[in-house]
CSV table of C-alpha atoms in Angstrom, one decimal:
chain,number,residue,atom,x,y,z
V,6,MET,CA,-40.1,83.7,91.6
V,7,LYS,CA,-40.7,83.1,95.3
V,8,PHE,CA,-44.4,83.5,96.5
V,9,SER,CA,-46.0,83.6,99.9
V,10,ILE,CA,-49.7,83.1,100.2
V,11,VAL,CA,-51.9,84.4,103.0
V,12,VAL,CA,-55.3,82.9,103.4
V,13,TYR,CA,-58.0,84.5,105.6
V,14,ALA,CA,-61.0,82.5,104.3
V,15,ALA,CA,-62.4,79.3,105.6
V,16,PRO,CA,-63.2,76.4,103.3
V,17,HIS,CA,-66.9,75.8,102.5
V,18,SER,CA,-67.7,79.4,103.6
V,19,ALA,CA,-65.9,81.5,101.1
V,20,GLU,CA,-64.6,80.7,97.6
V,21,ALA,CA,-61.4,82.5,98.4
V,22,ALA,CA,-60.1,79.4,100.2
V,23,ALA,CA,-60.4,77.3,97.0
V,24,THR,CA,-59.0,80.2,94.9
V,25,ALA,CA,-55.9,80.3,97.2
V,26,PHE,CA,-55.5,76.5,96.7
V,27,ASN,CA,-55.8,76.6,92.9
V,28,PHE,CA,-53.5,79.5,92.8
V,29,THR,CA,-50.9,77.8,94.9
V,30,ARG,CA,-51.1,74.6,92.8
V,31,SER,CA,-50.7,76.8,89.6
V,32,VAL,CA,-47.6,78.6,91.1
V,33,LEU,CA,-46.0,75.2,91.6
V,34,GLU,CA,-47.0,73.8,88.2
V,35,GLN,CA,-45.3,76.8,86.7
V,36,GLY,CA,-42.0,76.1,88.4
V,37,HIS,CA,-42.1,78.9,90.9
V,38,ASP,CA,-41.4,78.5,94.6
V,39,ILE,CA,-43.7,78.8,97.5
V,40,TYR,CA,-41.8,80.4,100.4
V,41,ARG,CA,-44.6,80.0,102.9
V,42,LEU,CA,-48.4,79.5,103.2
V,43,PHE,CA,-49.8,81.5,106.1
V,44,PHE,CA,-53.3,80.7,107.4
V,45,PHE,CA,-54.7,83.6,109.4
V,46,GLY,CA,-58.1,84.4,111.0
V,47,ASP,CA,-60.8,82.0,109.7
V,48,GLY,CA,-58.2,80.7,107.2
V,49,VAL,CA,-56.9,78.4,109.9
V,50,HIS,CA,-59.9,76.1,109.2
V,51,ASN,CA,-58.1,75.0,106.0
V,52,ALA,CA,-55.7,73.0,108.2
V,53,SER,CA,-58.5,71.1,110.0
V,54,ARG,CA,-58.1,67.3,109.7
V,55,LEU,CA,-61.5,66.6,111.1
V,56,SER,CA,-63.7,67.6,108.2
V,57,VAL,CA,-65.9,65.1,106.4
V,58,VAL,CA,-67.5,65.8,103.1
V,59,ALA,CA,-70.0,64.1,100.8
V,60,GLN,CA,-68.5,61.8,98.2
V,61,ASP,CA,-69.1,64.1,95.3
V,62,GLU,CA,-67.6,67.1,97.1
V,63,ASN,CA,-64.0,68.3,97.4
V,64,ASN,CA,-62.3,68.0,100.7
V,65,LEU,CA,-60.3,71.2,100.5
V,66,GLN,CA,-58.5,70.6,103.8
V,67,GLN,CA,-57.4,67.2,102.7
V,68,GLN,CA,-56.2,68.7,99.3
V,69,TRP,CA,-54.2,71.3,101.1
V,70,ASP,CA,-52.6,68.6,103.3
V,71,GLN,CA,-51.7,66.5,100.2
V,72,LEU,CA,-50.3,69.5,98.3
V,73,ILE,CA,-48.2,70.6,101.3
V,74,ARG,CA,-46.8,67.1,101.8
V,75,ASP,CA,-46.2,66.4,98.1
V,76,HIS,CA,-44.2,69.6,97.7
V,77,GLY,CA,-42.7,69.8,101.2
V,78,LEU,CA,-44.2,73.3,101.5
V,79,ASP,CA,-43.7,75.5,104.6
V,80,SER,CA,-47.2,75.9,105.9
V,81,VAL,CA,-48.0,78.0,109.0
V,82,ILE,CA,-51.2,78.3,110.9
V,83,CYS,CA,-51.4,81.5,113.1
V,84,VAL,CA,-51.4,80.1,116.6
V,85,SER,CA,-53.6,82.8,118.1
V,86,SER,CA,-56.2,82.5,115.4
V,87,ALA,CA,-56.0,78.7,115.6
V,88,VAL,CA,-56.4,78.0,119.2
V,89,ASN,CA,-59.5,80.1,119.6
V,90,ARG,CA,-61.1,78.4,116.6
V,91,GLY,CA,-60.3,74.9,117.9
V,92,ILE,CA,-57.5,74.2,115.5
V,93,VAL,CA,-54.8,72.6,117.7
V,94,ASP,CA,-51.7,70.4,117.2
V,95,ALA,CA,-50.6,67.8,119.6
V,96,GLN,CA,-48.7,70.2,121.7
V,97,GLU,CA,-51.6,72.7,122.2
V,98,ALA,CA,-54.0,69.8,122.7
V,99,SER,CA,-52.0,68.5,125.6
V,100,ARG,CA,-51.2,71.9,127.0
V,101,HIS,CA,-54.9,72.8,127.2
V,102,GLU,CA,-56.0,69.2,128.0
V,103,LEU,CA,-58.3,69.1,125.0
V,104,GLY,CA,-58.2,65.4,124.2
V,105,ALA,CA,-58.1,65.8,120.4
V,106,VAL,CA,-55.7,67.0,117.8
V,107,SER,CA,-57.6,68.9,115.0
V,108,ALA,CA,-54.7,70.3,112.9
V,109,TYR,CA,-53.0,68.4,110.1
V,110,ALA,CA,-49.4,67.8,111.1
V,111,SER,CA,-48.3,69.1,107.7
V,112,SER,CA,-48.8,72.7,109.0
V,113,GLU,CA,-47.1,74.2,112.0
V,114,LEU,CA,-48.7,76.5,114.6
V,115,ALA,CA,-46.6,79.6,114.9
V,116,GLY,CA,-46.9,83.3,115.5
V,117,LEU,CA,-47.2,86.3,113.2
V,118,GLY,CA,-43.4,86.6,113.1
V,119,GLN,CA,-43.6,83.9,110.4
V,120,LEU,CA,-45.8,86.1,108.3
V,121,ILE,CA,-43.4,89.0,108.6
V,122,ASP,CA,-40.5,86.7,107.8
V,123,ALA,CA,-42.4,85.7,104.7
V,124,THR,CA,-42.9,89.3,103.6
V,125,MET,CA,-39.2,89.9,104.0
V,126,HIS,CA,-38.1,86.9,102.0
V,127,SER,CA,-40.7,86.5,99.2
V,128,ASP,CA,-40.7,88.2,95.8
V,129,ARG,CA,-44.5,88.3,95.9
V,130,VAL,CA,-47.1,88.2,98.8
V,131,ILE,CA,-50.7,87.5,97.8
V,132,ASN,CA,-53.7,87.6,100.0
V,133,PHE,CA,-56.9,85.6,99.7
V,134,GLY,CA,-59.9,86.5,101.8
P,5,MET,CA,-43.9,99.8,91.4
P,6,THR,CA,-46.6,98.5,89.1
P,7,CYS,CA,-49.4,96.8,90.9
P,8,LEU,CA,-52.0,94.1,90.2
P,9,HIS,CA,-55.2,94.7,92.1
P,10,THR,CA,-57.5,91.7,92.6
P,11,ILE,CA,-61.2,92.4,93.2
P,12,SER,CA,-63.2,89.5,94.5
P,13,LYS,CA,-66.6,90.9,95.6
P,14,SER,CA,-69.6,91.8,93.4
P,15,PRO,CA,-70.3,95.4,92.4
P,16,THR,CA,-72.6,95.9,95.5
P,17,SER,CA,-69.3,96.0,97.5
P,18,LYS,CA,-68.2,99.2,95.6
P,19,LEU,CA,-64.7,97.7,95.8
P,20,LEU,CA,-63.9,98.8,92.2
P,21,SER,CA,-64.5,102.5,93.0
P,22,SER,CA,-62.2,102.3,96.1
P,23,CYS,CA,-59.6,100.5,94.0
P,24,VAL,CA,-59.8,102.9,91.1
P,25,SER,CA,-59.4,105.9,93.3
P,26,VAL,CA,-55.9,104.7,94.4
P,27,LEU,CA,-54.6,103.4,91.1
P,28,LYS,CA,-51.4,104.5,89.4
P,29,PRO,CA,-51.0,104.5,85.6
P,30,GLY,CA,-49.8,101.1,84.5
P,31,ASP,CA,-51.6,99.2,87.2
P,32,GLY,CA,-53.9,96.3,86.3
P,33,ILE,CA,-57.1,94.9,87.8
P,34,LEU,CA,-58.0,91.2,87.9
P,35,PHE,CA,-61.6,90.3,88.7
P,36,ILE,CA,-61.9,87.0,90.6
P,37,GLU,CA,-64.7,85.2,92.4
P,38,ASP,CA,-67.8,87.4,92.6
P,39,GLY,CA,-65.6,90.3,91.3
P,40,VAL,CA,-66.2,88.9,87.8
P,41,TYR,CA,-69.7,90.4,87.8
P,42,TYR,CA,-67.9,93.7,87.2
P,43,CYS,CA,-67.4,92.3,83.7
P,44,SER,CA,-71.2,92.6,83.0
P,45,PRO,CA,-72.0,95.2,80.3
P,46,ALA,CA,-74.1,97.1,82.9
P,47,GLU,CA,-70.9,97.8,84.9
P,48,SER,CA,-68.6,98.8,82.0
P,49,GLY,CA,-69.3,102.5,82.7
P,50,ARG,CA,-67.4,102.1,86.0
P,51,HIS,CA,-64.3,100.7,84.3
P,52,PRO,CA,-61.2,102.9,84.6
P,53,GLY,CA,-59.5,104.4,81.5
P,54,ALA,CA,-57.5,102.6,78.9
P,55,ASP,CA,-54.2,103.0,80.8
P,56,ILE,CA,-55.4,100.4,83.2
P,57,ARG,CA,-55.6,96.8,81.9
P,58,LEU,CA,-58.5,94.7,83.0
P,59,PHE,CA,-58.5,90.9,83.4
P,60,ALA,CA,-61.0,88.3,84.7
P,61,LEU,CA,-60.4,84.8,85.9
P,62,GLN,CA,-61.9,82.5,83.3
P,63,GLU,CA,-62.8,79.7,85.7
P,64,ASP,CA,-64.9,82.2,87.8
P,65,VAL,CA,-66.5,83.7,84.7
P,66,ALA,CA,-67.4,80.2,83.4
P,67,ALA,CA,-68.7,79.0,86.7
P,68,ARG,CA,-71.2,81.8,86.9
P,69,GLY,CA,-72.6,81.4,83.3
P,70,LEU,CA,-71.2,84.8,82.2
P,71,SER,CA,-69.5,85.5,79.0
P,72,VAL,CA,-67.0,88.2,78.1
P,73,PRO,CA,-67.2,89.3,74.5
P,74,SER,CA,-63.8,89.3,72.8
P,75,ALA,CA,-64.3,92.9,71.9
P,76,ALA,CA,-64.7,93.8,75.6
P,77,ASP,CA,-62.1,95.8,77.5
P,78,VAL,CA,-61.5,92.8,79.8
P,79,GLU,CA,-59.0,90.0,79.0
P,80,LEU,CA,-59.7,86.5,80.2
P,81,VAL,CA,-56.9,84.6,82.0
P,82,ASP,CA,-56.8,81.1,83.5
P,83,TYR,CA,-54.9,80.3,86.7
P,84,ALA,CA,-51.6,80.0,84.8
P,85,GLY,CA,-52.3,83.5,83.5
P,86,PHE,CA,-53.2,84.7,87.0
P,87,VAL,CA,-49.7,83.5,88.2
P,88,GLY,CA,-48.1,85.1,85.1
P,89,LEU,CA,-49.8,88.5,85.9
P,90,CYS,CA,-48.4,88.3,89.5
P,91,CYS,CA,-44.9,88.0,88.1
P,92,GLU,CA,-45.4,90.7,85.5
P,93,TYR,CA,-46.7,93.3,88.0
P,94,GLU,CA,-44.4,94.0,90.9
P,95,LYS,CA,-46.9,93.6,93.8
P,96,ILE,CA,-50.4,92.5,94.4
P,97,VAL,CA,-53.1,94.3,96.3
P,98,SER,CA,-56.2,92.2,97.1
P,99,TRP,CA,-59.5,93.8,97.6
P,100,PHE,CA,-62.0,91.5,99.4
J,10,MET,CA,-34.7,89.7,113.4
J,11,ALA,CA,-34.7,92.1,110.5
J,12,SER,CA,-31.4,93.0,109.1
J,13,LYS,CA,-30.9,96.1,106.9
J,14,ASN,CA,-31.4,94.4,103.6
J,15,THR,CA,-34.6,92.7,104.7
J,16,ASN,CA,-36.3,95.9,105.9
J,17,LYS,CA,-39.5,96.3,103.9
J,18,ALA,CA,-42.0,99.1,103.6
J,19,ILE,CA,-45.4,97.6,104.4
J,20,THR,CA,-48.7,99.5,104.0
J,21,PHE,CA,-51.8,98.4,105.8
J,22,ILE,CA,-55.2,99.5,104.6
J,23,SER,CA,-57.8,98.9,107.2
J,24,ARG,CA,-61.2,99.0,105.5
J,25,ARG,CA,-63.6,97.3,107.8
J,26,ALA,CA,-65.8,98.6,110.6
J,27,PRO,CA,-64.9,97.2,114.0
J,28,TYR,CA,-66.7,94.3,115.6
J,29,GLY,CA,-68.9,92.9,112.7
J,30,ASP,CA,-66.0,90.7,111.6
J,31,SER,CA,-62.5,90.2,112.7
J,32,ASN,CA,-60.7,91.9,109.8
J,33,ALA,CA,-60.1,95.2,111.6
J,34,GLN,CA,-58.5,93.3,114.6
J,35,LEU,CA,-56.4,91.1,112.3
J,36,CYS,CA,-55.1,94.1,110.4
J,37,LEU,CA,-54.0,95.8,113.6
J,38,GLU,CA,-52.3,92.6,114.9
J,39,MET,CA,-50.3,92.3,111.7
J,40,ALA,CA,-49.2,95.9,111.7
J,41,LEU,CA,-48.0,95.6,115.4
J,42,ALA,CA,-46.1,92.4,114.5
J,43,CYS,CA,-44.4,94.2,111.6
J,44,ALA,CA,-43.4,97.0,113.9
J,45,VAL,CA,-41.9,94.6,116.4
J,46,PHE,CA,-39.9,93.0,113.6
J,47,GLY,CA,-38.5,96.4,112.6
J,48,GLN,CA,-40.4,96.9,109.3
J,49,THR,CA,-41.4,100.3,108.0
J,50,VAL,CA,-45.2,100.5,108.5
J,51,SER,CA,-47.8,102.8,107.1
J,52,TYR,CA,-51.4,102.4,108.4
J,53,VAL,CA,-54.4,103.8,106.5
J,54,PHE,CA,-58.0,103.9,107.5
J,55,LEU,CA,-60.2,103.7,104.4
J,56,ASP,CA,-64.0,103.2,103.6
J,57,ASP,CA,-65.8,101.7,106.7
J,58,GLY,CA,-62.4,101.4,108.4
J,59,VAL,CA,-62.8,105.0,109.5
J,60,TYR,CA,-65.6,103.8,111.9
J,61,GLN,CA,-62.8,102.2,114.0
J,62,LEU,CA,-61.7,105.7,114.9
J,63,LEU,CA,-64.9,106.9,116.5
J,64,LYS,CA,-64.7,108.2,120.1
J,65,HIS,CA,-66.8,106.8,122.9
J,66,GLN,CA,-66.6,103.1,121.8
J,67,ASP,CA,-67.4,100.6,124.6
J,68,ALA,CA,-67.6,97.1,123.4
J,69,ARG,CA,-68.1,95.4,126.8
J,70,GLY,CA,-71.8,95.0,126.1
J,71,ILE,CA,-71.0,92.8,123.1
J,72,ASP,CA,-68.3,90.9,124.9
J,73,SER,CA,-65.5,92.3,122.7
J,74,LYS,CA,-62.4,94.3,123.3
J,75,THR,CA,-62.9,98.0,122.4
J,76,LEU,CA,-60.9,98.4,119.2
J,77,GLY,CA,-60.8,102.2,119.4
J,78,LYS,CA,-58.7,101.8,122.6
J,79,ALA,CA,-56.5,99.1,121.0
J,80,LEU,CA,-55.6,101.5,118.2
J,81,GLU,CA,-53.6,103.5,120.7
J,82,THR,CA,-51.1,100.7,120.6
J,83,LEU,CA,-50.1,101.8,117.1
J,84,ASP,CA,-48.3,104.7,118.7
J,85,LEU,CA,-46.8,102.6,121.5
J,86,TYR,CA,-45.3,100.3,118.9
J,87,GLY,CA,-43.7,103.3,117.2
J,88,ILE,CA,-46.0,103.3,114.1
J,89,GLU,CA,-46.1,107.0,113.3
J,90,ASN,CA,-47.3,107.0,109.8
J,91,VAL,CA,-51.0,106.6,110.5
J,92,CYS,CA,-53.6,108.4,108.3
J,93,VAL,CA,-57.2,108.4,107.4
J,94,ASP,CA,-58.9,108.9,104.1
J,95,ALA,CA,-60.6,112.4,104.2
J,96,ASP,CA,-63.3,111.4,101.7
J,97,SER,CA,-64.3,108.3,103.7
J,98,LEU,CA,-64.7,110.6,106.8
J,99,SER,CA,-66.8,113.2,105.0
J,100,GLU,CA,-69.0,110.6,103.2
J,101,ARG,CA,-69.9,109.3,106.6
J,102,GLY,CA,-70.4,112.7,108.2
J,103,ILE,CA,-67.5,112.2,110.6
J,104,ARG,CA,-65.4,115.2,111.7
J,105,GLY,CA,-61.8,115.3,112.9
J,106,GLY,CA,-63.0,116.1,116.4
J,107,ASP,CA,-64.9,112.8,116.6
J,108,LEU,CA,-61.8,110.7,116.3
J,109,VAL,CA,-60.1,108.7,119.1
J,110,LEU,CA,-56.6,109.3,117.6
J,111,GLU,CA,-54.8,112.2,116.2
J,112,VAL,CA,-54.6,111.0,112.6
J,113,GLU,CA,-53.9,113.0,109.5
J,114,PRO,CA,-56.7,113.2,107.0
J,115,VAL,CA,-55.2,112.5,103.6
J,116,SER,CA,-56.3,112.4,99.9
J,117,ARG,CA,-56.7,109.3,97.7
J,118,THR,CA,-53.6,110.5,95.8
J,119,HIS,CA,-51.6,110.3,99.0
J,120,ILE,CA,-53.0,106.7,99.6
J,121,ALA,CA,-52.0,105.8,96.1
J,122,GLU,CA,-48.5,107.0,96.9
J,123,LEU,CA,-48.4,104.8,100.1
J,124,ILE,CA,-49.4,101.8,98.0
J,125,ASP,CA,-46.9,102.7,95.3
J,126,GLN,CA,-44.0,103.0,97.7
J,127,ALA,CA,-44.8,99.8,99.6
J,128,ASP,CA,-43.1,96.5,99.0
J,129,THR,CA,-46.1,94.7,100.4
J,130,VAL,CA,-49.7,95.8,100.9
J,131,PHE,CA,-52.2,94.2,103.3
J,132,ASN,CA,-55.7,95.4,102.5
J,133,LEU,CA,-58.5,94.1,104.7
């Protein structure tokens, strides 16, 4: 079964970000496919590479990055949500002369077309907000 | 198309009543996150009829110190069970 | 772009009041994108979502874009199947004449049908 997962919640603010992560991991453990992860609205904070947490806390952003790389997942951050929340890749950082890259390179900044494409090509779309 | 509804906010949100008002026979409801407080005995009067199966995410139930008696109308599932339900039902509607 | 076999029926349920958080705006953006990509879109206002439809909104004073105005783009993007939950209106004392758009008040049974017929539902 091919899943796409849409995340609207920011880590450390809402449990839904962690629920989405645990769900995604479980989908993969069960041998299903992830067609795409799509981070939208406050969900774009899941792709921040600048978070620091206490030693006894989970770094959810880092866990997402690891999971995405380990499984070669297609992960998209909605570009309009991202740039106004300060989540930028190298290209946006240089375009807006921001002097820092805040998004993990494992996710790609792209438009809502990628979400629509995911709904067209997935067996199941599930939302976490 | 059968539908799994996930509810992730506590009863104060009134999400269950909105959800129940648009259900079809054969749909299921899974309580996750703060939605698991809908499993409390005080809320059972709001549960829909027997043609709607109710589930709760075990990890969220345990985290909150709740318990769901085995005789209750709610079945506990873990994350693997959550994924299984998403395959069993044909689509998922998230209430948050 | 969408070919015939990838055309999907997508139902949006917009359930949040405007301005307090971004859900109403996100829901609208998703629906417009779906329409651009040739999907079959239904758009439903439910619960506090009906507050988005009130006339006389002017969000300049809170440094926001006026959502009530932005909803007019649904029609511009060819989204014709737009409806509002009649119970949510009456529970909030809102009458048909108070609304910024001509939207059809519908029953919960009708909304259940729109969910049932959809391939994907976005509910926020």
